[in-house]
Coordinates of N, CA and C and ligand atoms in Angstrom, one line a residue:
X1 N 0.8 -1.2 0.0 CA 0.0 0.0 0.0 C 0.9 1.3 0.0
X2 N 0.5 2.2 -0.8 CA 1.3 3.5 -0.9 C 1.1 4.3 0.4
X3 N 2.1 4.9 0.9 CA 2.0 5.9 2.0 C 1.4 7.2 1.4
X4 N 0.4 7.7 2.1 CA -0.2 9.0 1.7 C 0.7 10.1 2.3
X5 N 1.9 10.3 1.8 CA 2.9 11.1 2.4 C 3.1 12.4 1.5
X6 N 4.2 13.1 1.8 CA 4.5 14.3 1.0 C 4.6 14.0 -0.5
X7 N 5.3 12.9 -0.8 CA 5.5 12.6 -2.2 C 4.2 12.3 -2.9
X8 N 3.3 11.6 -2.1 CA 2.0 11.4 -2.7 C 1.2 12.7 -2.9
X9 N 1.3 13.6 -1.9 CA 0.6 14.9 -2.0 C 1.1 15.6 -3.3
X10 N 2.4 15.6 -3.5 CA 2.9 16.3 -4.7 C 2.4 15.6 -6.0
X11 N 2.4 14.2 -6.0 CA 1.8 13.5 -7.2 C 0.4 13.8 -7.4
X12 N -0.4 14.0 -6.3 CA -1.8 14.3 -6.3 C -2.0 15.7 -7.1
X13 N -1.2 16.7 -6.7 CA -1.4 18.0 -7.3 C -1.0 18.0 -8.7
X14 N 0.1 17.2 -9.0 CA 0.5 17.1 -10.4 C -0.5 16.4 -11.3
X15 N -1.1 15.3 -10.7 CA -2.1 14.6 -11.5 C -3.4 15.4 -11.6
X16 N -3.7 16.2 -10.6 CA -4.9 17.1 -10.7 C -4.6 18.1 -11.8
X17 N -3.4 18.6 -11.9 CA -3.1 19.6 -13.0 C -3.2 18.9 -14.4
X18 N -2.8 17.7 -14.5 CA -2.8 16.9 -15.7 C -4.3 16.7 -16.2
X19 N -5.1 16.3 -15.2 CA -6.5 16.0 -15.5 C -7.3 17.2 -15.8
X20 N -7.0 18.3 -15.1 CA -7.8 19.5 -15.3 C -7.4 20.1 -16.6
X21 N -6.1 20.0 -17.0 CA -5.7 20.4 -18.4 C -6.4 19.6 -19.5
X22 N -6.5 18.3 -19.2 CA -7.1 17.4 -20.2 C -8.6 17.8 -20.3
X23 N -9.3 18.2 -19.2 CA -10.7 18.5 -19.2 C -11.0 20.0 -19.3
X24 N -10.0 20.8 -19.6 CA -10.2 22.2 -19.6 C -11.4 22.7 -20.5
X25 N -11.4 22.2 -21.7 CA -12.5 22.6 -22.6 C -13.9 22.1 -22.2
X26 N -13.9 20.9 -21.6 CA -15.2 20.4 -21.1 C -15.7 21.3 -19.9
X27 N -14.8 21.7 -19.0 CA -15.2 22.6 -17.9 C -15.6 24.0 -18.4
X28 N -14.9 24.4 -19.5 CA -15.3 25.7 -20.1 C -16.7 25.6 -20.6
X29 N -17.0 24.5 -21.3 CA -18.4 24.3 -21.9 C -19.4 24.2 -20.8
X30 N -19.1 23.5 -19.7 CA -20.1 23.4 -18.6 C -20.4 24.7 -18.0
X31 N -19.3 25.5 -17.8 CA -19.5 26.9 -17.2 C -20.1 27.8 -18.2
X32 N -19.9 27.6 -19.5 CA -20.6 28.4 -20.5 C -22.1 28.2 -20.5
X33 N -22.5 27.0 -20.2 CA -24.0 26.7 -20.1 C -24.7 27.4 -19.0
X34 N -24.0 27.5 -17.8 CA -24.8 28.1 -16.7 C -24.0 29.2 -16.0
X35 N -22.8 29.6 -16.5 CA -22.0 30.6 -15.9 C -21.4 31.5 -17.0
X36 N -20.1 31.8 -16.8 CA -19.5 32.7 -17.8 C -18.4 32.1 -18.6
X37 N -18.2 30.7 -18.4 CA -17.3 30.0 -19.3 C -15.9 30.0 -18.9
X38 N -15.5 30.5 -17.7 CA -14.1 30.6 -17.4 C -13.6 29.5 -16.5
X39 N -14.4 28.6 -16.0 CA -14.0 27.7 -15.0 C -12.8 26.8 -15.5
X40 N -12.9 26.3 -16.7 CA -11.8 25.4 -17.2 C -10.5 26.1 -17.3
X41 N -10.6 27.3 -17.8 CA -9.3 28.1 -17.9 C -8.8 28.5 -16.5
X42 N -9.7 28.9 -15.6 CA -9.3 29.2 -14.2 C -8.5 28.1 -13.6
X43 N -9.1 26.9 -13.6 CA -8.6 25.8 -12.9 C -7.2 25.3 -13.6
X44 N -7.2 25.3 -14.9 CA -6.0 24.9 -15.6 C -4.8 25.9 -15.3
X45 N -5.1 27.2 -15.3 CA -4.1 28.2 -14.9 C -3.6 28.0 -13.5
X46 N -4.5 27.8 -12.6 CA -4.2 27.7 -11.2 C -3.3 26.5 -10.9
X47 N -3.7 25.3 -11.5 CA -2.9 24.1 -11.2 C -1.6 24.0 -12.0
X48 N -1.6 24.7 -13.1 CA -0.3 24.8 -13.8 C 0.7 25.6 -12.9
X49 N 0.2 26.6 -12.3 CA 1.1 27.4 -11.4 C 1.5 26.6 -10.2
X50 N 0.7 25.7 -9.7 CA 1.1 24.8 -8.6 C 2.2 23.9 -9.0
X51 N 2.1 23.4 -10.2 CA 3.1 22.5 -10.7 C 4.4 23.2 -10.9
X52 N 4.4 24.4 -11.4 CA 5.6 25.2 -11.6 C 6.3 25.4 -10.3
X53 N 5.5 25.6 -9.2 CA 6.2 25.7 -7.9 C 6.7 24.4 -7.4
X54 N 6.0 23.3 -7.6 CA 6.5 22.0 -7.2 C 7.8 21.7 -8.0
X55 N 7.9 22.2 -9.2 CA 9.2 21.9 -10.0 C 10.4 22.6 -9.4
X56 N 10.1 23.7 -8.7 CA 11.2 24.4 -8.0 C 11.7 23.7 -6.8
X57 N 10.7 23.2 -6.0 CA 11.1 22.4 -4.8 C 10.0 21.5 -4.4
X58 N 10.2 20.2 -4.2 CA 9.2 19.2 -3.8 C 8.8 19.6 -2.3
X59 N 7.6 19.2 -2.0 CA 7.0 19.6 -0.6 C 7.7 18.7 0.4
X60 N 7.8 19.3 1.6 CA 8.5 18.5 2.7 C 7.4 17.8 3.6
X61 N 6.2 18.1 3.4 CA 5.1 17.4 4.2 C 3.8 17.5 3.4
X62 N 2.8 16.7 3.8 CA 1.5 16.8 3.2 C 1.0 18.2 3.4
X63 N 1.1 18.7 4.6 CA 0.6 20.0 5.0 C 1.2 21.1 4.1
X64 N 2.5 21.0 3.9 CA 3.2 22.0 3.0 C 2.7 22.0 1.6
X65 N 2.5 20.8 1.1 CA 1.9 20.6 -0.3 C 0.6 21.3 -0.4
X66 N -0.3 21.0 0.6 CA -1.7 21.5 0.6 C -1.7 23.0 0.7
X67 N -0.7 23.5 1.5 CA -0.7 25.0 1.7 C -0.2 25.7 0.5
X68 N 0.8 25.0 -0.2 CA 1.3 25.6 -1.5 C 0.1 25.7 -2.5
X69 N -0.7 24.6 -2.5 CA -1.8 24.6 -3.4 C -2.8 25.7 -3.0
X70 N -3.0 25.9 -1.7 CA -4.0 26.9 -1.3 C -3.5 28.3 -1.7
X71 N -2.3 28.7 -1.4 CA -1.8 30.1 -1.7 C -1.8 30.3 -3.2
X72 N -1.4 29.3 -3.9 CA -1.3 29.5 -5.4 C -2.6 29.6 -6.0
X73 N -3.6 28.7 -5.6 CA -4.9 28.7 -6.2 C -5.6 30.0 -5.8
X74 N -5.4 30.5 -4.6 CA -6.0 31.7 -4.1 C -5.6 32.9 -5.0
X75 N -4.3 32.9 -5.4 CA -3.8 34.1 -6.2 C -4.0 33.9 -7.7
X76 N -4.1 32.6 -8.2 CA -4.1 32.4 -9.6 C -5.5 32.1 -10.3
X77 N -6.4 31.5 -9.5 CA -7.6 31.0 -10.1 C -8.7 32.1 -10.3
X78 N -8.8 33.0 -9.4 CA -9.8 34.0 -9.5 C -11.2 33.5 -9.5
X79 N -12.2 34.3 -9.9 CA -13.6 34.0 -9.8 C -14.1 33.5 -8.5
X80 N -15.1 32.8 -8.5 CA -15.6 32.2 -7.2 C -14.8 31.0 -6.8
X81 N -14.3 30.2 -7.8 CA -13.6 29.0 -7.4 C -12.3 29.2 -6.8
X82 N -11.6 30.3 -7.1 CA -10.2 30.6 -6.5 C -10.3 30.6 -5.0
X83 N -11.0 31.6 -4.5 CA -11.1 31.6 -3.0 C -11.7 30.4 -2.4
X84 N -12.6 29.7 -3.1 CA -13.3 28.5 -2.5 C -12.2 27.4 -2.4
X85 N -11.6 27.1 -3.5 CA -10.6 26.0 -3.5 C -9.4 26.4 -2.6
X86 N -9.0 27.7 -2.6 CA -7.9 28.2 -1.8 C -8.2 27.9 -0.3
X87 N -9.4 28.3 0.1 CA -9.8 28.0 1.5 C -9.9 26.5 1.8
X88 N -10.4 25.7 0.8 CA -10.4 24.3 1.0 C -9.0 23.7 1.3
X89 N -8.1 24.1 0.4 CA -6.7 23.5 0.6 C -6.0 24.1 1.8
X90 N -6.3 25.3 2.2 CA -5.7 25.9 3.4 C -6.2 25.1 4.6
X91 N -7.6 24.9 4.7 CA -8.1 24.2 5.9 C -7.6 22.7 5.9
X92 N -7.5 22.2 4.7 CA -7.0 20.8 4.6 C -5.6 20.7 5.1
X93 N -4.8 21.7 4.8 CA -3.4 21.7 5.2 C -3.3 21.8 6.8
X94 N -4.2 22.6 7.3 CA -4.2 22.7 8.8 C -4.6 21.4 9.4
X95 N -5.6 20.7 8.8 CA -6.1 19.4 9.3 C -5.0 18.4 9.2
X96 N -4.2 18.4 8.1 CA -3.1 17.4 7.9 C -2.1 17.6 9.0
X97 N -1.8 18.8 9.5 CA -1.0 19.1 10.6 C 0.5 18.5 10.4
X98 N 1.0 17.9 11.4 CA 2.4 17.5 11.3 C 2.5 16.0 11.0
X99 N 1.4 15.4 10.5 CA 1.4 14.0 10.1 C 2.4 13.8 8.9
X100 N 3.2 12.7 9.0 CA 4.1 12.4 7.8 C 3.3 11.7 6.8
X101 N 2.2 11.0 7.1 CA 1.3 10.3 6.2 C -0.1 10.3 6.7
X102 N -1.1 10.2 5.8 CA -2.5 10.2 6.2 C -3.0 8.8 6.3
X103 N -3.6 8.4 7.4 CA -4.4 7.2 7.4 C -5.9 7.5 7.1
X104 N -6.7 6.5 7.2 CA -8.1 6.7 6.8 C -8.8 7.8 7.6
X105 N -8.5 7.8 8.9 CA -9.1 8.8 9.8 C -8.6 10.2 9.3
X106 N -7.4 10.3 9.0 CA -6.8 11.6 8.6 C -7.4 12.1 7.2
X107 N -7.5 11.1 6.3 CA -8.1 11.5 5.0 C -9.5 12.1 5.2
X108 N -10.3 11.4 6.1 CA -11.6 12.0 6.4 C -11.5 13.4 7.0
X109 N -10.6 13.5 7.9 CA -10.4 14.8 8.6 C -10.0 15.9 7.6
X110 N -9.1 15.6 6.7 CA -8.6 16.6 5.8 C -9.7 17.0 4.8
X111 N -10.5 16.0 4.3 CA -11.6 16.3 3.4 C -12.7 17.0 4.1
X112 N -13.0 16.7 5.3 CA -14.0 17.4 6.1 C -13.6 18.8 6.3
X113 N -12.4 19.1 6.6 CA -11.9 20.4 6.8 C -12.0 21.2 5.5
X114 N -11.7 20.6 4.4 CA -11.8 21.3 3.1 C -13.2 21.7 2.8
X115 N -14.1 20.7 3.0 CA -15.6 21.0 2.8 C -16.1 22.1 3.7
X116 N -15.7 22.0 4.9 CA -16.2 23.0 5.9 C -15.7 24.4 5.5
X117 N -14.5 24.4 5.0 CA -13.9 25.7 4.5 C -14.7 26.3 3.4
X118 N -15.1 25.4 2.5 CA -15.9 25.9 1.3 C -17.3 26.4 1.8
X119 N -17.8 25.7 2.7 CA -19.2 26.0 3.2 C -19.1 27.3 4.0
X120 N -18.0 27.5 4.8 CA -17.8 28.7 5.6 C -17.7 29.9 4.7
X121 N -17.0 29.7 3.6 CA -16.7 30.8 2.6 C -17.9 31.1 1.7
X122 N -18.5 30.1 1.2 CA -19.6 30.3 0.2 C -21.0 30.1 0.6
X123 N -21.2 29.6 1.8 CA -22.5 29.5 2.5 C -23.5 28.7 1.6
X124 N -23.0 27.8 0.8 CA -23.9 26.9 0.1 C -24.3 25.7 0.9
X125 N -25.5 25.2 0.7 CA -26.0 24.0 1.3 C -26.0 22.9 0.3
X126 N -26.1 21.7 0.8 CA -26.2 20.5 0.0 C -27.5 20.7 -0.9
X127 N -27.3 20.5 -2.2 CA -28.5 20.6 -3.1 C -28.6 22.0 -3.8
X128 N -27.6 22.9 -3.5 CA -27.6 24.2 -4.1 C -27.0 24.2 -5.5
X129 N -26.5 23.0 -5.9 CA -25.9 22.9 -7.2 C -24.5 23.6 -7.2
X130 N -23.7 23.3 -6.3 CA -22.3 23.8 -6.3 C -21.3 22.7 -6.0
X131 N -20.1 23.0 -5.9 CA -19.0 22.0 -5.6 C -19.3 21.3 -4.2
X132 N -20.1 22.0 -3.4 CA -20.4 21.3 -2.1 C -21.1 20.0 -2.3
X133 N -21.8 19.9 -3.4 CA -22.6 18.7 -3.7 C -21.6 17.5 -4.1
X134 N -20.4 17.8 -4.4 CA -19.4 16.8 -4.6 C -18.6 16.5 -3.4
X135 N -18.2 17.6 -2.7 CA -17.4 17.5 -1.5 C -18.1 16.8 -0.3
X136 N -19.4 17.1 -0.1 CA -20.1 16.6 1.1 C -20.2 15.1 1.0
X137 N -20.7 14.5 -0.1 CA -20.8 13.0 -0.1 C -19.4 12.4 0.0
X138 N -18.4 13.1 -0.6 CA -17.0 12.6 -0.5 C -16.6 12.4 1.0
X139 N -16.9 13.4 1.8 CA -16.5 13.4 3.2 C -17.3 12.2 3.9
X140 N -18.5 12.1 3.6 CA -19.3 11.0 4.2 C -18.8 9.7 3.9
X141 N -18.5 9.5 2.6 CA -18.0 8.2 2.1 C -16.6 7.9 2.7
X142 N -15.8 8.9 2.8 CA -14.4 8.6 3.4 C -14.5 8.1 4.8
X143 N -15.5 8.6 5.5 CA -15.7 8.3 6.9 C -16.1 6.8 7.1
X144 N -16.6 6.2 6.1 CA -17.0 4.8 6.2 C -15.9 3.8 5.7
X145 N -14.8 4.3 5.3 CA -13.8 3.5 4.7 C -12.8 3.0 5.8
X146 N -12.0 1.9 5.4 CA -11.2 1.3 6.4 C -9.8 1.9 6.5
X147 N -9.2 2.3 5.4 CA -7.8 2.9 5.5 C -7.7 4.0 4.5
X148 N -6.5 4.6 4.4 CA -6.4 5.9 3.7 C -6.7 5.7 2.2
X149 N -6.2 4.7 1.6 CA -6.4 4.5 0.1 C -7.9 4.2 -0.1
X150 N -8.5 3.4 0.7 CA -9.9 3.1 0.6 C -10.8 4.3 0.8
X151 N -10.3 5.2 1.7 CA -11.1 6.4 2.0 C -11.0 7.4 0.8
X152 N -9.8 7.4 0.1 CA -9.7 8.3 -1.0 C -10.6 7.7 -2.2
X153 N -10.5 6.4 -2.4 CA -11.3 5.8 -3.4 C -12.8 6.1 -3.2
X154 N -13.3 5.8 -2.0 CA -14.7 6.1 -1.6 C -15.1 7.5 -1.9
X155 N -14.2 8.4 -1.5 CA -14.4 9.8 -1.6 C -14.6 10.2 -3.1
X156 N -13.6 9.7 -3.9 CA -13.6 10.1 -5.3 C -14.9 9.6 -6.0
X157 N -15.3 8.3 -5.7 CA -16.5 7.8 -6.3 C -17.7 8.5 -5.9
X158 N -17.8 8.9 -4.6 CA -18.9 9.7 -4.1 C -19.0 11.1 -4.7
X159 N -17.8 11.7 -4.9 CA -17.8 13.0 -5.5 C -18.3 12.9 -7.0
X160 N -17.9 11.9 -7.7 CA -18.3 11.7 -9.1 C -19.9 11.5 -9.1
X161 N -20.4 10.7 -8.2 CA -21.8 10.5 -8.1 C -22.5 11.8 -7.8
X162 N -21.9 12.6 -6.8 CA -22.5 13.9 -6.4 C -22.5 14.9 -7.5
X163 N -21.4 14.9 -8.3 CA -21.3 15.8 -9.5 C -22.4 15.4 -10.5
X164 N -22.6 14.1 -10.8 CA -23.6 13.7 -11.8 C -25.0 14.2 -11.3
X165 N -25.2 14.1 -10.0 CA -26.5 14.4 -9.4 C -26.8 15.9 -9.4
X166 N -25.8 16.7 -9.8 CA -26.2 18.2 -9.8 C -27.0 18.5 -11.1
X167 N -27.0 17.6 -12.0 CA -27.6 17.9 -13.3 C -29.0 18.5 -13.3
X168 N -29.9 17.8 -12.6 CA -31.3 18.2 -12.6 C -31.6 19.4 -11.6
X169 N -30.6 19.7 -10.8 CA -30.8 20.7 -9.7 C -30.9 22.2 -10.3
X170 N -31.6 23.0 -9.5 CA -31.7 24.4 -9.8 C -30.7 25.1 -8.9
X171 N -29.8 25.9 -9.5 CA -28.7 26.5 -8.7 C -29.3 27.6 -7.8
X172 N -28.8 27.6 -6.5 CA -29.2 28.6 -5.6 C -28.0 29.4 -5.1
X173 N -26.8 29.1 -5.5 CA -25.6 29.9 -5.2 C -24.8 30.1 -6.4
X174 N -24.0 31.2 -6.3 CA -23.0 31.5 -7.4 C -23.7 32.0 -8.7
X175 N -22.9 32.2 -9.7 CA -23.4 32.8 -10.9 C -24.5 32.1 -11.6
X176 N -24.5 30.7 -11.5 CA -25.6 29.9 -12.1 C -26.9 30.2 -11.5
X177 N -27.0 30.7 -10.3 CA -28.3 31.0 -9.6 C -29.0 32.1 -10.3
X178 N -28.3 33.0 -11.1 CA -28.9 34.1 -11.8 C -29.9 33.5 -12.9
X179 N -29.6 32.3 -13.3 CA -30.4 31.6 -14.4 C -31.7 31.0 -13.8
X180 N -31.8 30.9 -12.5 CA -33.0 30.3 -11.9 C -33.3 28.9 -12.5
X181 N -34.5 28.6 -12.9 CA -34.9 27.3 -13.4 C -34.1 26.9 -14.6
X182 N -33.6 27.8 -15.3 CA -32.9 27.5 -16.6 C -31.5 26.9 -16.3
X183 N -31.1 26.9 -15.0 CA -29.8 26.2 -14.6 C -30.0 24.7 -14.5
X184 N -31.2 24.2 -14.4 CA -31.5 22.8 -14.4 C -31.1 22.2 -15.7
X185 N -30.7 20.9 -15.7 CA -30.3 20.2 -16.9 C -28.9 20.3 -17.3
X186 N -28.1 20.9 -16.5 CA -26.6 21.0 -16.7 C -25.9 20.6 -15.5
X187 N -24.7 20.0 -15.7 CA -23.8 19.7 -14.5 C -23.2 21.0 -14.0
X188 N -23.0 21.0 -12.7 CA -22.3 22.1 -12.1 C -20.8 22.0 -12.3
X189 N -20.2 23.0 -13.0 CA -18.7 22.9 -13.3 C -17.8 22.7 -12.1
X190 N -18.1 23.3 -11.0 CA -17.3 23.2 -9.8 C -17.4 21.8 -9.2
X191 N -18.6 21.2 -9.2 CA -18.7 19.9 -8.7 C -17.9 18.9 -9.6
X192 N -17.9 19.1 -10.9 CA -17.2 18.3 -11.8 C -15.7 18.4 -11.6
X193 N -15.2 19.7 -11.4 CA -13.8 19.8 -11.2 C -13.4 19.2 -9.9
X194 N -14.2 19.3 -8.9 CA -13.9 18.6 -7.6 C -13.8 17.1 -7.8
X195 N -14.7 16.5 -8.6 CA -14.6 15.1 -8.8 C -13.3 14.7 -9.5
X196 N -12.8 15.6 -10.4 CA -11.5 15.3 -11.0 C -10.3 15.4 -10.0
X197 N -10.4 16.4 -9.2 CA -9.3 16.6 -8.2 C -9.3 15.4 -7.2
X198 N -10.4 15.0 -6.8 CA -10.4 13.9 -5.8 C -10.1 12.5 -6.5
X199 N -10.4 12.4 -7.7 CA -10.0 11.1 -8.5 C -8.5 11.2 -8.6
X200 N -7.9 12.4 -8.8 CA -6.5 12.5 -9.0 C -5.7 12.0 -7.7
X201 N -6.4 12.2 -6.6 CA -5.8 11.8 -5.3 C -5.6 10.3 -5.3
X202 N -6.6 9.6 -5.9 CA -6.6 8.1 -5.9 C -5.5 7.7 -6.9
X203 N -5.5 8.3 -8.1 CA -4.5 7.9 -9.1 C -3.1 8.1 -8.6
X204 N -2.9 9.2 -7.8 CA -1.6 9.4 -7.2 C -1.2 8.4 -6.2
X205 N -2.2 7.8 -5.6 CA -1.9 6.7 -4.6 C -1.6 5.4 -5.2
X206 N -2.1 5.1 -6.4 CA -1.9 3.8 -7.0 C -0.9 3.8 -8.1
X207 N -0.4 5.0 -8.5 CA 0.5 5.1 -9.7 C 1.9 5.6 -9.3
X208 N 2.4 5.2 -8.2 CA 3.7 5.5 -7.8 C 4.7 5.3 -8.9
X209 N 4.6 4.1 -9.5 CA 5.6 3.6 -10.5 C 5.6 4.5 -11.7
X210 N 4.3 4.8 -12.1 CA 4.2 5.7 -13.3 C 4.8 7.0 -13.2
X211 N 4.8 7.6 -12.0 CA 5.4 8.9 -11.8 C 6.8 8.9 -11.4
X212 N 7.4 7.7 -11.5 CA 8.9 7.7 -11.3 C 9.4 7.7 -9.9
X213 N 8.5 7.4 -8.9 CA 8.9 7.5 -7.5 C 9.7 6.2 -7.1
X214 N 9.4 5.2 -7.8 CA 10.1 3.9 -7.5 C 11.2 3.6 -8.5
X215 N 12.4 3.3 -7.9 CA 13.6 3.1 -8.8 C 13.8 1.6 -9.0
Ligands
LIG301 P1 -17.2 32.3 -11.4 O1 -18.6 31.8 -11.0 O2 -16.9 33.5 -10.6 O3 -17.0 32.5 -12.8 P2 -15.8 29.7 -11.6 O4 -16.5 29.6 -12.9 O5 -14.4 29.5 -11.6 O6 -16.2 31.1 -10.9 O7 -16.5 28.7 -10.6 C1 -17.8 28.4 -10.6 C2 -18.1 27.3 -9.6 O8 -17.9 27.8 -8.3 C3 -19.5 26.8 -9.6 O9 -19.7 25.8 -10.6 C4 -19.7 26.3 -8.2 O10 -19.4 24.9 -8.1 C5 -18.8 27.1 -7.4 N1 -19.4 28.0 -6.6 C6 -19.9 29.2 -6.9 N2 -20.4 29.9 -5.8 C7 -20.3 29.0 -4.8 C8 -20.7 29.0 -3.4 N3 -21.3 30.1 -2.9 N4 -20.4 27.9 -2.6 C9 -19.8 26.9 -3.2 N5 -19.4 26.8 -4.5 C10 -19.7 27.8 -5.3
LIG302 MG1 -17.2 31.0 -14.2

């Protein structure tokens, strides 16, 4: 089993950057339907900047990696998502604390802290058609898992399910809420980007060899 340590956290952020770049146009299209069309570009720009910083120096701890993501996303992403993801990663970093690696309990604590940060900042409730609809089920699912990797896998699957479930919802927060009933019938872009970011955490845990960590 892979340790969910600093090297994993860096692989997670790099994999998130790769996946968000790959899905940039899709996220732009989703945000064009119920927002202003910038979400894909915002996320791609932000995570590219995170990777540029990791290229300068690898993180010394999980908390340091998450904090680097927080400060970089806060300054580079903009829009609603920048401060929301920034707060999420900052709270996650604090929750990770001085642990050298995350076990199942810590994965749940870190994800819960991230979700709580998003809710504190954006005041969205479950069902408002926002990224909270992906984060919240992810936290619940992680809490039912046995170990760190299982918690990540459960969280990613629940986030994907949560993101899919935003489609029929009417947005009550963020730019999409200006559309009222017309926001129904489209996926929420932030819930979808959340599902990509959490899936990347799983990929980073199982793909040590692919990213050259094992010699
Ligand atoms: P903007 O809406 O400023 O253009 P983005 O397009 O980057 O910002 O991000 C939009 C996403 O942000 C939405 O799809 C939604 O998931 C999320 N979002 C917006 N407002 C809130 C909020 N109050 N709480 C939680 N998430 C929100
Ligand atoms: Mg937007």
